[in-house]
PDB file of C-alpha atoms and ligand atoms in Angstrom:
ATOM      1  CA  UNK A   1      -3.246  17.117  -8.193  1.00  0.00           C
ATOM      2  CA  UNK A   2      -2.917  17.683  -4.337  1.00  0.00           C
ATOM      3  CA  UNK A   3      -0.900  16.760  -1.434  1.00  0.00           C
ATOM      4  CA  UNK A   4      -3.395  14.627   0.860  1.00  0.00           C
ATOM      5  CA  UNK A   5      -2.952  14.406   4.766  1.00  0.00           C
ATOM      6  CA  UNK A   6      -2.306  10.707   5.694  1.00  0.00           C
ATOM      7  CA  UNK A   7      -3.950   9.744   8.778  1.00  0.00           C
ATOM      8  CA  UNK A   8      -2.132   8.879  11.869  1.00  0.00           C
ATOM      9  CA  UNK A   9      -2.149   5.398  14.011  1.00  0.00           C
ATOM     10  CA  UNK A  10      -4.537   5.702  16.572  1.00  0.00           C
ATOM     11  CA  UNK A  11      -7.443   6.816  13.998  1.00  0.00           C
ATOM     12  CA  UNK A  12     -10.357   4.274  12.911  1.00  0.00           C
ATOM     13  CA  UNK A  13      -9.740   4.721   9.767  1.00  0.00           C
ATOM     14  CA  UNK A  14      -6.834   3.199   9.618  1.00  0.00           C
ATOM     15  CA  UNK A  15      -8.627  -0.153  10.829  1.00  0.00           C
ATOM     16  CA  UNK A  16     -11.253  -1.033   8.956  1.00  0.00           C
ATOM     17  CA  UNK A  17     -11.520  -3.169   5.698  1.00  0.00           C
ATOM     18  CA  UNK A  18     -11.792  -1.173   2.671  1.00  0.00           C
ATOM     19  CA  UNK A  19     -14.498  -1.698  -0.461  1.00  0.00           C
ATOM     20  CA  UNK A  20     -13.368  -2.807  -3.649  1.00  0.00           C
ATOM     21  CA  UNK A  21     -13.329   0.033  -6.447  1.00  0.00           C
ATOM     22  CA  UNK A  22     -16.467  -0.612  -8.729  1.00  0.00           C
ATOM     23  CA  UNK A  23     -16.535   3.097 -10.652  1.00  0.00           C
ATOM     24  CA  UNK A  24     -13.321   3.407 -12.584  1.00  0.00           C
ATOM     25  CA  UNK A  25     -14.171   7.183 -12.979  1.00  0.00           C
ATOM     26  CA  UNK A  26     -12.750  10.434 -12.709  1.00  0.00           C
ATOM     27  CA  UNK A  27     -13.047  10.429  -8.795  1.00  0.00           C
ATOM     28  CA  UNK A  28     -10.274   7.005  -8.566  1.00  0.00           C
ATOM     29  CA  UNK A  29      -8.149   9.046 -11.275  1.00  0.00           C
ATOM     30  CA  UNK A  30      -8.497  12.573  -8.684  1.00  0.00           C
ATOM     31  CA  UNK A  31      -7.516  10.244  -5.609  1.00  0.00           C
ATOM     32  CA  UNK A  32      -4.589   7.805  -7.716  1.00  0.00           C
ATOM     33  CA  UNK A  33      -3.010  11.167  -8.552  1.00  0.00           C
ATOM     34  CA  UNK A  34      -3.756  12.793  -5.288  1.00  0.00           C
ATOM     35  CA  UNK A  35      -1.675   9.604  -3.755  1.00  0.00           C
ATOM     36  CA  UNK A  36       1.113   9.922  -6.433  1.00  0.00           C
ATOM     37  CA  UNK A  37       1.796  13.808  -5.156  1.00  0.00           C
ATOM     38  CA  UNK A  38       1.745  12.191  -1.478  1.00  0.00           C
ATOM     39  CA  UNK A  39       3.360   9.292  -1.284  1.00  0.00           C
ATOM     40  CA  UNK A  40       6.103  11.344  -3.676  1.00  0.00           C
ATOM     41  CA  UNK A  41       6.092  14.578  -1.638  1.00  0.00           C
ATOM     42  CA  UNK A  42       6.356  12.013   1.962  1.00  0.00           C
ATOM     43  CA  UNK A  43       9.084   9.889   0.350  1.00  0.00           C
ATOM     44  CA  UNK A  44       7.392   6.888   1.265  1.00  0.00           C
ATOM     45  CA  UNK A  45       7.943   3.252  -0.289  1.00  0.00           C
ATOM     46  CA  UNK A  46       4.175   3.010  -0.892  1.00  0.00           C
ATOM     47  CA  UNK A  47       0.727   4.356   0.472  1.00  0.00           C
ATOM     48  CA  UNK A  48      -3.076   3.194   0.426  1.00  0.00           C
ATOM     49  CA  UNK A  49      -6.241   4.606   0.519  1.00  0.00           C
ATOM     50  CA  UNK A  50      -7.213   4.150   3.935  1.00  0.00           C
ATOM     51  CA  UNK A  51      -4.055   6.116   4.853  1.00  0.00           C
ATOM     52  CA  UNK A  52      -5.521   9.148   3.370  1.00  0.00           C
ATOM     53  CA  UNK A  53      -9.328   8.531   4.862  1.00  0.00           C
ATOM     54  CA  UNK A  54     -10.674   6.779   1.767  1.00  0.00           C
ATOM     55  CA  UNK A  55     -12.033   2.903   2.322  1.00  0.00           C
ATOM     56  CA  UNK A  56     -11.325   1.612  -0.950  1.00  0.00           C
ATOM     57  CA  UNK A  57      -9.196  -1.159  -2.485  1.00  0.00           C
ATOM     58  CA  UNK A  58      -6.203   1.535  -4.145  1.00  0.00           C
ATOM     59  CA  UNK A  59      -2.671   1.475  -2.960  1.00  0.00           C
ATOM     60  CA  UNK A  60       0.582   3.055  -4.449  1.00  0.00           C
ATOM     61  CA  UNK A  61       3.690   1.694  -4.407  1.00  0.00           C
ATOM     62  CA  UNK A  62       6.809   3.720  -5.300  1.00  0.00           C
ATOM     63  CA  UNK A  63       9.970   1.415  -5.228  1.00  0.00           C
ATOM     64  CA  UNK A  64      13.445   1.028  -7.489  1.00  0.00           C
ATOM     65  CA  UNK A  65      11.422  -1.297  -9.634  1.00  0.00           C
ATOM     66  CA  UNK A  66       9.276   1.906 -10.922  1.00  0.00           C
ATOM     67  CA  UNK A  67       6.052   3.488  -9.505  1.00  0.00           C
ATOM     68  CA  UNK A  68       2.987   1.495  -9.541  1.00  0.00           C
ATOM     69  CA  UNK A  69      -0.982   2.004  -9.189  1.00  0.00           C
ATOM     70  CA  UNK A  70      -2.838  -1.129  -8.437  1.00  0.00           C
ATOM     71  CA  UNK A  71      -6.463  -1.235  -7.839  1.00  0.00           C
ATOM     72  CA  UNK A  72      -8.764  -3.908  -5.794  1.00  0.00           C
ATOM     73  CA  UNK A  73      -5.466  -6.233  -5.544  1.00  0.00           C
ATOM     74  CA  UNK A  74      -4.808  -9.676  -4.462  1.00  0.00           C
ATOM     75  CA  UNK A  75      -1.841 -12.040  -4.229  1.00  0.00           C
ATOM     76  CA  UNK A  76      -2.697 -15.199  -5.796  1.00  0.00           C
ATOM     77  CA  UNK A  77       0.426 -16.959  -4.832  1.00  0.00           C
ATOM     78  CA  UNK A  78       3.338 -16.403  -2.298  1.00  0.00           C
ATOM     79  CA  UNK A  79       6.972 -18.215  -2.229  1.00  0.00           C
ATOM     80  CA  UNK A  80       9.888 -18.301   0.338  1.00  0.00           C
ATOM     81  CA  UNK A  81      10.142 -15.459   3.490  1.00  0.00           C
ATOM     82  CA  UNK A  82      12.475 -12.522   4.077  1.00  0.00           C
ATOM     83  CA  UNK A  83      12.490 -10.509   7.519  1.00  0.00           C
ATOM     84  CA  UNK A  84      13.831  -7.034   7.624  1.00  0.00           C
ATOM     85  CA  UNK A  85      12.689  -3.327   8.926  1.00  0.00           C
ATOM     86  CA  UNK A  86       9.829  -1.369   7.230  1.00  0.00           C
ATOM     87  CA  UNK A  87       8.239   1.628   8.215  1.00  0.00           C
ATOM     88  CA  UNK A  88       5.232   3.505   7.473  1.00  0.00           C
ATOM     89  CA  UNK A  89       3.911   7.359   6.546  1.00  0.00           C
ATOM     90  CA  UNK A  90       1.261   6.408   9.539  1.00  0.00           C
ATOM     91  CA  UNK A  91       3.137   5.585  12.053  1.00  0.00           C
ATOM     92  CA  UNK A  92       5.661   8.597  12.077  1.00  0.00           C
ATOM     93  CA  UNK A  93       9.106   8.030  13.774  1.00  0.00           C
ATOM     94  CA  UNK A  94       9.455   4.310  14.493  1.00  0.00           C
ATOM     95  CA  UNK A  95      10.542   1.278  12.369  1.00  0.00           C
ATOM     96  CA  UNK A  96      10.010  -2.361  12.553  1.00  0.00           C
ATOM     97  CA  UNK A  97      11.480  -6.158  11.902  1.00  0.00           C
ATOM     98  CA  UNK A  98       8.589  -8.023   9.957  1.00  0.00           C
ATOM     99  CA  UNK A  99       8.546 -11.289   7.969  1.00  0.00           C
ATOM    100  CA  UNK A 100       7.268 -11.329   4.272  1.00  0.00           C
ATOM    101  CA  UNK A 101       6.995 -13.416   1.735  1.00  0.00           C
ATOM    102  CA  UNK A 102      10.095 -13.035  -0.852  1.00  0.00           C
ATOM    103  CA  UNK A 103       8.002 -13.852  -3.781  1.00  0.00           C
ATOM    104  CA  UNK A 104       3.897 -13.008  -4.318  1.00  0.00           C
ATOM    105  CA  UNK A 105       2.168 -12.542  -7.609  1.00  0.00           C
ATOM    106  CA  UNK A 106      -0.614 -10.074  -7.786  1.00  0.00           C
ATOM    107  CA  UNK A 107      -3.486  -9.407  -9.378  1.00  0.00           C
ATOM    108  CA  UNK A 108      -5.192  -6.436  -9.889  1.00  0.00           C
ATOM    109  CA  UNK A 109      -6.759  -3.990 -12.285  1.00  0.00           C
ATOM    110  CA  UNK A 110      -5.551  -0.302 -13.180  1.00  0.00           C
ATOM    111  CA  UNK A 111      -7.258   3.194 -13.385  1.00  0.00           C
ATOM    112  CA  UNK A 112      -9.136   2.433 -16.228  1.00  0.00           C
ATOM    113  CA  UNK A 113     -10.171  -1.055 -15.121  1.00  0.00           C
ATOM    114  CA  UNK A 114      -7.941  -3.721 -17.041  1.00  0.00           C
ATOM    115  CA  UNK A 115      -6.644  -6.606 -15.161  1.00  0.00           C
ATOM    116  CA  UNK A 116      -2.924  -7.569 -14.864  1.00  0.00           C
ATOM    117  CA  UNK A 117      -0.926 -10.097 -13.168  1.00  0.00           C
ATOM    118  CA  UNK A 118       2.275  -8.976 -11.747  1.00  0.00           C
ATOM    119  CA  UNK A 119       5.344 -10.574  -9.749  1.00  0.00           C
ATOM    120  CA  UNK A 120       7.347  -9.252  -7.332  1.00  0.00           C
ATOM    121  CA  UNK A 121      10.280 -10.126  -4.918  1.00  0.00           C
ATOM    122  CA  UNK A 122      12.209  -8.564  -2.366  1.00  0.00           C
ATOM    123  CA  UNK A 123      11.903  -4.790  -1.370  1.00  0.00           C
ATOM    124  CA  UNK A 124       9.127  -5.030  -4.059  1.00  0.00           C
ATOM    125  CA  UNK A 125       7.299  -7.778  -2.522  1.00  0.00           C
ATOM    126  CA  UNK A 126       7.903  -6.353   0.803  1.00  0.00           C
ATOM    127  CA  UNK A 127       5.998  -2.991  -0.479  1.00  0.00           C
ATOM    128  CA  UNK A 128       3.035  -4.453  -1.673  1.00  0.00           C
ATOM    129  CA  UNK A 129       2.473  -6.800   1.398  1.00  0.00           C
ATOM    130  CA  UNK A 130       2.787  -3.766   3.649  1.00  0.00           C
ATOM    131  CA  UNK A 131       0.158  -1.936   1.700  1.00  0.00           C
ATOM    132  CA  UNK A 132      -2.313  -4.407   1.011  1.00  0.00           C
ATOM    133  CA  UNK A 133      -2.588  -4.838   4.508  1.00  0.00           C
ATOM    134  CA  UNK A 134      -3.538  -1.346   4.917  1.00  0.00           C
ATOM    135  CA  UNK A 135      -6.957  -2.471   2.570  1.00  0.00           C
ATOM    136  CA  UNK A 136      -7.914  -5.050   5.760  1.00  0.00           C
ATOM    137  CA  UNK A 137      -7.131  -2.603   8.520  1.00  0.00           C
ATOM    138  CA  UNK A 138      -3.922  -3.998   9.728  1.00  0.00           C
ATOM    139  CA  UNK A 139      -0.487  -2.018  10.213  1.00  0.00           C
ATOM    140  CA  UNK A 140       3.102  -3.383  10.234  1.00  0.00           C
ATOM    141  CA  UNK A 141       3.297  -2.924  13.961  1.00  0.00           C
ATOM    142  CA  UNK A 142       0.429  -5.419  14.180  1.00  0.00           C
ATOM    143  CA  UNK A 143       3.039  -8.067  13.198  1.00  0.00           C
ATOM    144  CA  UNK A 144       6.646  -6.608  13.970  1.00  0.00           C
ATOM    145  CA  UNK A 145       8.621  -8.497  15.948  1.00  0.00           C
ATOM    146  CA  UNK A 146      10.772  -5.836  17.170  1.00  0.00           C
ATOM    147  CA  UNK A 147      10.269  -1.806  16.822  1.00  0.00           C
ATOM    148  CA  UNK A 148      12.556   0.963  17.507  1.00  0.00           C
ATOM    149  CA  UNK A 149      11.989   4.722  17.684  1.00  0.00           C
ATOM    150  CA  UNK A 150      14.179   6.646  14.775  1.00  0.00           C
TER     151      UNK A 150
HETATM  152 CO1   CO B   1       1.967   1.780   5.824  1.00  0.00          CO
END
């Protein structure tokens, strides 16, 4: 287990559309554990792959519902809005008002390759729309409608 440096706005990385996970080996275990020491050690609400340099479908999300690993996800289905701040461990010192669904349901598989639906609302929700964004290169400041500095 390691503390990973997450890449800052402005890199490449951070941009382009990540791979979906095919090997559910010892290397996604070393990187899922690698992001639970992060996004723990950062405080953050969440963190994907990109954000530490790796192009793959994996994000993290670390909310009051419990801590969650979910691997090459997708939400299936989506229900109402909500519209509040959100910030990111790449994009150090701001915040921003985005809209989000209220509801989605996910799917996705865990580390050792089982699929599971999930749903989620509110704070929840909000996480896991943040960070599957991250998978397709696009950051909450892409669609804020309003950003401060902290
Ligand atoms: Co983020």
């Amino acid at each position: 287990m390691a503390i990973r440096n997450v890449v800052q706005v402005g890199d490449d990385v951070l941009r382009k559309k990540c791979f979906p996970v095919e090997e559910f080996d010892e290397n996604l275990c070393k990187l899922l554990d690698d992001m639970k020491d992060t996004v723990k050690k950062e405080e953050g609400a969440g963190l994907a792959a990109p954000q530490v340099g790796v192009l793959r479908r994996v994000v993290v999300v670390d909310v009051e519902d419990g801590y969650f690993e979910f691997i090459n996800p997708v939400i299936v289905a989506q229900k109402g809005e909500q519209t509040g701040w959100e910030g990111c461990l790449s994009v150090r010192g701001k915040s921003g008002i985005v809209s989000r669904p209220m509801k989605v349901k996910l799917s996705y598989q865990d580390r050792t390759g089982e699929k599971h639906l999930l749903q989620a609302k509110g704070f929840f929700a909000r996480a896991i729309c943040h960070e599957l964004d991250h998978l397709d290169g696009v950051l909450y400041i892409d669609k804020a409608t309003h950003i401060e500095q902290n």
